[in-house]
Amino acid sequence: MTPRHPLTPGRAGTASAVLALVLASAAAGSPVSAAGGEGGDVPQGTVVYRTTAQFTTAGRVRDLLLHPDSKTLYAGSDDLPETTETDESGLRVLEPADGKVRSTVSQAPGPTGALGRRAVRQLVAPLPGDGAVFVYPLRGIGTAKDGDAAAAGAWVPGGPVTDAAPGPTPSTVLVAQGSVLSEVDIATATVRRSLTLEGGERFAYDRTRGTVWFTDLGNRRLHRVDVTTFQVTSSVELPPVGDGFAGFTEVDPETGAVWVGLDTLVVVHDASGKRLGTVKGGGGADMPRAAGFDAGTHEAFVVWQDTGDTSQPGSDGDGSLTVHHTRDLTQAAEPAVLPGNHAQSGSAAVAVQPGGATVFVSDPAAGRITRLERATSPRIVRGPEDRTVTAGAEVILTAQAKGTPPPTVAWQVSTDEGRTWQAVPGATSATYTFRAAAADNGRRYRAVFGNGAGVSRTGPATLTVTAADTTTGGGGTTPTPGGTASPTRGTAGDTGGSGGSADTAGASAGGSAGGASGATVGGTGTIPTGGALASTGTAVASLAGGALVLTTAGWVLVRRGRTRRTG
């Protein structure tokens, strides 16, 4: 059995819970290296399916169908063994978001045409706009839509219906009655044509290629039937595995590959019958019971159930959902654990929302439907950069990551060269701004992003803090006899004019936002010899954008200009 993924919660996590998970990794190392970051508990971009809701509003669910037009969720239901006094059988129409029951169609015609309460065993196809075609015991073919008081239906002559699929025309269905394959009229259950095979009872129909794949597990063969001629055109050997348990037979509508659940594995053949490979569930002990496909993502979704017999090796009572690329059968997402989903009360069913963002899985034993949503662990897009600033300057660190759902962020700091990390209180946005202190010199900072799929960390940024020069108010040189003077604190980049005006550089004391980008604050300047200050040695004082120069003959106001020095 697949071990539970540590980041796949049983319920949808809140933003605060995810943030707590991020903060809890403050002292964690970096076991996984990834471009754009140090790594995390899972590789960046890891796909998982999280349980976001569970519905117990449809009794013992036998099958599921997500209607492509009305977007409602149909459940074919039967009574739970422990609640036989409650009417839970029928066609349930549910809200996909919360499982709220929109309506229930529990009445359908019996073999004589009399209405009665009927369980729904299989959902065959959606009706245009809304509604579904379904199979009900023992030989009933019914139709109903949301709000109907009763279903329309008719009984197929012959034995019990063991499997069904949409027919080659909108008015027909294909049904298996053991080893007999027939095309049947939906409204009247009249058999239009039939074919008897060597054995078997399950099949899948590839409408695009006009092919039925009929599984004869007893003889370990898969028969290819041409729907136009209704004749067997080829047969494929199936592997002799296990005890001969048949889970499902499904066709990928996009590629035409046929997927057959056998015992504890899935055997996959391409549209011509060539073996492509096999798929196994976690641990190898669970049984494949249902499969669904999504053409948009080119993925197959397989539901595995535990045997429900804990005396069997590998049995733990839990099932799982696995996702595979249909082109090469490789894993497309981390396995999702389905607690308590076992086969003692029947096979599970699956319905996949187009695009694969949401998946619904039934659990007949527990009488519930689990809604799972796709999540992708954060992928680092931008990390913080090293900074060099003076003490008191503002520091701005920025990080960015993408993920589904959008990840939360928490900043961490290390005072021991990255050996250990602590959360920075209150730093939970993509930009972290603070004033540098001398004690921050050498500290490292990183951002940790997390969501329900995992946690990813940026690479660390090192902060270098230099001492602010307070001798001359911000980086000037001490005046010396002969005319050297300290520059005034003014607008960064100003220079003094020739003939005695002073150079100025830097910004106001305490730094500016420029310090966040690593700019050095402060500078020095000298007055050319022979100017007004050379005769007196008097320092320059700042006065409303100009410099006041004192001489023995009086005073002169010299405006600071941006003239290039020539002397």
PDB file of N, CA and C in Angstrom, residues 12 356 442 549:
ATOM      1  N   ALA A  12      -9.312  20.075   3.446  1.00  0.00           N
ATOM      2  CA  ALA A  12      -8.663  21.251   2.881  1.00  0.00           C
ATOM      3  C   ALA A  12      -8.039  22.071   4.002  1.00  0.00           C
ATOM      4  N   GLY A 356      -8.614  17.940 -15.368  1.00  0.00           N
ATOM      5  CA  GLY A 356      -7.997  17.201 -14.276  1.00  0.00           C
ATOM      6  C   GLY A 356      -7.831  17.957 -12.973  1.00  0.00           C
ATOM      7  N   GLY A 442      26.380  39.954   8.229  1.00  0.00           N
ATOM      8  CA  GLY A 442      26.661  38.544   8.026  1.00  0.00           C
ATOM      9  C   GLY A 442      25.454  37.634   8.121  1.00  0.00           C
ATOM     10  N   VAL A 549      30.477  81.473   2.154  1.00  0.00           N
ATOM     11  CA  VAL A 549      31.923  81.580   2.253  1.00  0.00           C
ATOM     12  C   VAL A 549      32.282  82.893   2.937  1.00  0.00           C
TER      13      VAL A 549
END
